[in-house]
CSV table of C-alpha atoms and ligand atoms in Angstrom, one decimal:
chain,number,residue,atom,x,y,z
A,24,UNK,CA,-43.0,-32.7,18.2
A,25,UNK,CA,-44.8,-29.4,18.1
A,26,UNK,CA,-42.1,-27.4,20.0
A,27,UNK,CA,-39.3,-28.2,17.4
A,28,UNK,CA,-37.5,-26.1,16.6
A,29,UNK,CA,-36.9,-25.3,20.4
A,30,UNK,CA,-34.4,-22.6,21.1
A,31,UNK,CA,-32.6,-22.8,24.6
A,32,UNK,CA,-29.9,-20.7,26.2
A,33,UNK,CA,-28.1,-21.0,29.5
A,34,UNK,CA,-24.7,-21.0,31.3
A,35,UNK,CA,-22.7,-24.2,31.0
A,36,UNK,CA,-22.5,-26.0,34.4
A,37,UNK,CA,-20.6,-28.9,35.7
A,38,UNK,CA,-22.2,-32.3,35.0
A,39,UNK,CA,-21.8,-35.3,37.3
A,40,UNK,CA,-18.2,-36.0,36.0
A,41,UNK,CA,-19.1,-39.2,34.2
A,42,UNK,CA,-15.8,-38.8,32.3
A,43,UNK,CA,-17.5,-38.5,28.9
A,44,UNK,CA,-14.7,-36.1,27.8
A,45,UNK,CA,-12.3,-39.0,28.4
A,46,UNK,CA,-14.2,-41.1,25.7
A,47,UNK,CA,-14.0,-38.2,23.3
A,48,UNK,CA,-17.8,-37.2,23.7
A,49,UNK,CA,-17.8,-34.4,26.1
A,50,UNK,CA,-21.3,-33.1,27.0
A,51,UNK,CA,-22.0,-29.6,28.1
A,52,UNK,CA,-24.7,-29.5,30.8
A,53,UNK,CA,-27.4,-26.9,31.0
A,54,UNK,CA,-28.5,-25.6,34.4
A,55,UNK,CA,-31.8,-26.9,36.1
A,56,UNK,CA,-33.4,-23.5,35.4
A,57,UNK,CA,-33.3,-24.3,31.6
A,58,UNK,CA,-34.3,-28.0,31.9
A,59,UNK,CA,-37.2,-27.1,34.0
A,60,UNK,CA,-38.7,-24.8,31.5
A,61,UNK,CA,-38.5,-27.2,28.6
A,62,UNK,CA,-41.9,-27.3,26.7
A,63,UNK,CA,-44.0,-30.3,27.8
A,64,UNK,CA,-44.0,-32.1,24.5
A,65,UNK,CA,-40.2,-32.4,24.4
A,66,UNK,CA,-39.6,-36.0,25.4
A,67,UNK,CA,-36.5,-37.6,26.5
A,68,UNK,CA,-34.1,-38.9,23.8
A,69,UNK,CA,-31.5,-37.7,21.5
A,70,UNK,CA,-31.9,-34.5,19.3
A,71,UNK,CA,-29.7,-32.8,16.7
A,72,UNK,CA,-29.4,-29.1,16.0
A,73,UNK,CA,-27.3,-26.0,16.3
A,74,UNK,CA,-25.1,-24.6,18.9
A,75,UNK,CA,-23.2,-21.6,19.8
A,76,UNK,CA,-20.8,-20.7,22.7
A,77,UNK,CA,-21.2,-17.2,23.7
A,78,UNK,CA,-20.9,-15.0,20.7
A,79,UNK,CA,-18.8,-17.5,18.8
A,80,UNK,CA,-19.5,-19.6,15.8
A,81,UNK,CA,-22.5,-21.7,15.2
A,82,UNK,CA,-21.7,-25.4,15.1
A,83,UNK,CA,-23.7,-28.6,14.5
A,84,UNK,CA,-24.5,-30.5,17.8
A,85,UNK,CA,-26.4,-33.7,19.2
A,86,UNK,CA,-28.2,-33.5,22.5
A,87,UNK,CA,-29.3,-36.0,25.1
A,88,UNK,CA,-32.3,-35.2,27.2
A,89,UNK,CA,-32.5,-37.9,29.9
A,90,UNK,CA,-33.1,-38.6,33.5
A,91,UNK,CA,-30.5,-37.2,36.0
A,92,UNK,CA,-29.0,-39.8,38.1
A,93,UNK,CA,-27.8,-37.3,40.6
A,94,UNK,CA,-31.2,-36.5,41.4
A,95,UNK,CA,-32.4,-40.4,41.7
A,96,UNK,CA,-33.8,-39.9,38.2
A,97,UNK,CA,-36.6,-37.5,39.3
A,98,UNK,CA,-35.2,-34.5,37.2
A,99,UNK,CA,-34.2,-34.2,33.7
A,100,UNK,CA,-30.8,-33.3,32.3
A,101,UNK,CA,-30.0,-31.6,29.1
A,102,UNK,CA,-26.4,-32.5,27.7
A,103,UNK,CA,-25.0,-31.0,24.4
A,104,UNK,CA,-22.1,-32.6,22.4
A,105,UNK,CA,-20.9,-29.8,20.2
A,106,UNK,CA,-19.5,-31.4,16.9
A,107,UNK,CA,-16.5,-29.3,17.0
A,108,UNK,CA,-13.0,-29.5,18.7
A,109,UNK,CA,-12.3,-26.7,21.1
A,110,UNK,CA,-9.0,-25.7,22.5
A,111,UNK,CA,-10.4,-25.1,26.0
A,112,UNK,CA,-13.3,-26.0,28.2
A,113,UNK,CA,-16.2,-23.5,28.3
A,114,UNK,CA,-17.8,-24.0,31.8
A,115,UNK,CA,-19.4,-20.5,32.8
A,116,UNK,CA,-20.0,-19.6,29.2
A,117,UNK,CA,-23.5,-19.1,27.6
A,118,UNK,CA,-24.5,-21.9,25.5
A,119,UNK,CA,-27.3,-21.1,22.8
A,120,UNK,CA,-28.8,-24.1,21.1
A,121,UNK,CA,-31.5,-24.7,18.6
A,122,UNK,CA,-33.0,-28.3,18.8
A,123,UNK,CA,-34.1,-29.0,15.4
A,124,UNK,CA,-34.9,-32.6,15.2
A,125,UNK,CA,-35.2,-35.9,17.1
A,126,UNK,CA,-33.0,-38.9,16.4
A,127,UNK,CA,-34.2,-41.5,18.7
A,128,UNK,CA,-35.4,-42.4,22.3
A,129,UNK,CA,-33.0,-42.1,25.3
A,130,UNK,CA,-30.3,-44.8,25.3
A,131,UNK,CA,-27.2,-42.8,24.2
A,132,UNK,CA,-24.9,-41.1,26.6
A,133,UNK,CA,-26.0,-43.0,29.6
A,134,UNK,CA,-23.2,-44.8,31.3
A,135,UNK,CA,-23.2,-47.4,34.0
A,136,UNK,CA,-21.0,-46.3,37.0
A,137,UNK,CA,-19.7,-49.3,39.1
A,138,UNK,CA,-17.5,-48.7,42.0
A,139,UNK,CA,-16.4,-45.2,40.7
A,140,UNK,CA,-15.7,-46.5,37.3
A,141,UNK,CA,-17.4,-45.4,34.2
A,142,UNK,CA,-18.4,-48.2,31.9
A,143,UNK,CA,-19.7,-47.3,28.3
A,144,UNK,CA,-20.3,-50.4,26.2
A,145,UNK,CA,-18.9,-50.3,22.7
A,146,UNK,CA,-22.3,-50.8,21.4
A,147,UNK,CA,-23.4,-47.5,23.0
A,148,UNK,CA,-20.2,-45.6,21.9
A,149,UNK,CA,-21.0,-46.8,18.3
A,150,UNK,CA,-24.7,-45.6,18.8
A,151,UNK,CA,-23.5,-42.2,19.7
A,152,UNK,CA,-21.2,-42.0,16.8
A,153,UNK,CA,-23.9,-42.8,14.4
A,154,UNK,CA,-26.1,-40.1,16.1
A,155,UNK,CA,-23.3,-37.7,15.2
A,156,UNK,CA,-23.2,-38.7,11.6
A,157,UNK,CA,-26.9,-38.5,11.3
A,158,UNK,CA,-26.9,-35.1,12.8
A,159,UNK,CA,-24.1,-33.8,10.4
A,160,UNK,CA,-26.2,-35.1,7.4
A,161,UNK,CA,-29.6,-34.0,8.4
A,162,UNK,CA,-28.3,-30.4,9.3
A,163,UNK,CA,-27.2,-29.9,5.8
A,164,UNK,CA,-30.7,-29.9,4.6
A,165,UNK,CA,-31.8,-26.2,3.4
A,166,UNK,CA,-34.7,-26.0,6.0
A,167,UNK,CA,-32.2,-26.8,8.8
A,168,UNK,CA,-29.3,-24.5,7.5
A,169,UNK,CA,-31.7,-21.5,7.4
A,170,UNK,CA,-32.0,-21.9,11.2
A,171,UNK,CA,-28.6,-20.5,11.6
A,172,UNK,CA,-29.7,-17.3,10.2
A,173,UNK,CA,-32.3,-16.9,13.0
A,174,UNK,CA,-32.4,-13.6,15.2
A,175,UNK,CA,-31.6,-16.0,18.2
A,176,UNK,CA,-28.1,-16.7,16.9
A,177,UNK,CA,-27.5,-13.0,15.9
A,178,UNK,CA,-28.0,-11.3,19.2
A,179,UNK,CA,-25.2,-10.8,21.9
A,180,UNK,CA,-25.9,-13.2,24.5
A,181,UNK,CA,-25.0,-11.6,27.7
A,182,UNK,CA,-28.5,-10.1,28.7
A,183,UNK,CA,-30.4,-13.0,27.8
A,184,UNK,CA,-29.1,-16.0,29.7
A,185,UNK,CA,-31.1,-19.1,30.7
A,186,UNK,CA,-33.9,-18.9,28.4
A,187,UNK,CA,-36.3,-21.2,26.5
A,188,UNK,CA,-37.7,-19.9,23.4
A,189,UNK,CA,-40.2,-21.9,21.5
A,190,UNK,CA,-39.1,-21.6,17.8
A,191,UNK,CA,-42.7,-20.8,16.7
A,192,UNK,CA,-42.9,-17.7,18.9
A,193,UNK,CA,-39.6,-16.1,17.5
B,204,LIG,P1,-19.3,-32.7,32.8
B,204,LIG,O1,-19.7,-34.0,33.6
B,204,LIG,O2,-18.8,-31.7,33.8
B,204,LIG,O3,-20.3,-32.4,31.8
B,204,LIG,P2,-17.8,-33.8,30.5
B,204,LIG,O4,-16.7,-34.9,30.6
B,204,LIG,O5,-19.2,-34.3,30.0
B,204,LIG,O6,-18.0,-33.3,32.0
B,204,LIG,O7,-17.2,-32.6,29.8
B,204,LIG,C1,-18.1,-31.6,29.4
B,204,LIG,C2,-17.3,-30.1,29.3
B,204,LIG,O8,-16.2,-30.4,28.3
B,204,LIG,C3,-18.2,-29.0,28.8
B,204,LIG,O9,-18.8,-28.5,29.9
B,204,LIG,C4,-17.3,-28.1,28.0
B,204,LIG,O10,-16.6,-27.1,29.0
B,204,LIG,C5,-16.1,-29.0,27.6
B,204,LIG,N1,-16.2,-29.4,26.2
B,204,LIG,C6,-15.0,-29.3,25.4
B,204,LIG,N2,-15.3,-29.5,24.1
B,204,LIG,C7,-16.7,-29.9,24.1
B,204,LIG,C8,-17.6,-30.2,23.1
B,204,LIG,N3,-17.0,-30.4,21.7
B,204,LIG,N4,-18.9,-30.4,23.4
B,204,LIG,C9,-19.2,-30.2,24.7
B,204,LIG,N5,-18.5,-30.0,25.7
B,204,LIG,C10,-17.1,-29.7,25.4
B,205,LIG,MG1,-21.3,-33.7,30.6
């Protein structure tokens, strides 16, 4: 994918409350304004990369880009699971991510909702955990580690919310 690494920034909004947090895999959602501006060659699926909340530390992440059931699958969603344990939720904060590599096509993070209950098959949970392990290993490669030093992660975030910056233009 030509657009990788892809740098995105936006405020964390509420998702559709699919209860992924209860399963130990919370996913922070980007607003539509960020999703709508993704480069055209970024396809749906699971990505790995770096994430930072507001002006905090940079952590490893996995991201699912998929079709948003709330809009009858006509709109995409971008959901980031930060590989770090936070003391509190961070709705409303600015999430900055560098999408670095692609793991696999969409299948992950998608849950079946039946009569208001969330159903995630064990197989799917195992797949997500294996995505997380793959992300951890790949991100330790020198060419990926150096992305943490990008100007994008050094600047204070407040004035630059809701952006997509193609890495090649930075
Ligand atoms: P929602 O449907 O609102 O996205 P989730 O169950 O997916 O709810 O939980 C996502 C929220 O959990 C995020 O918006 C964030 O505030 C919080 N959160 C806490 N820890 C993490 C983490 N490690 N990665 C992503 N989100 C996290
Ligand atoms: Mg979520």
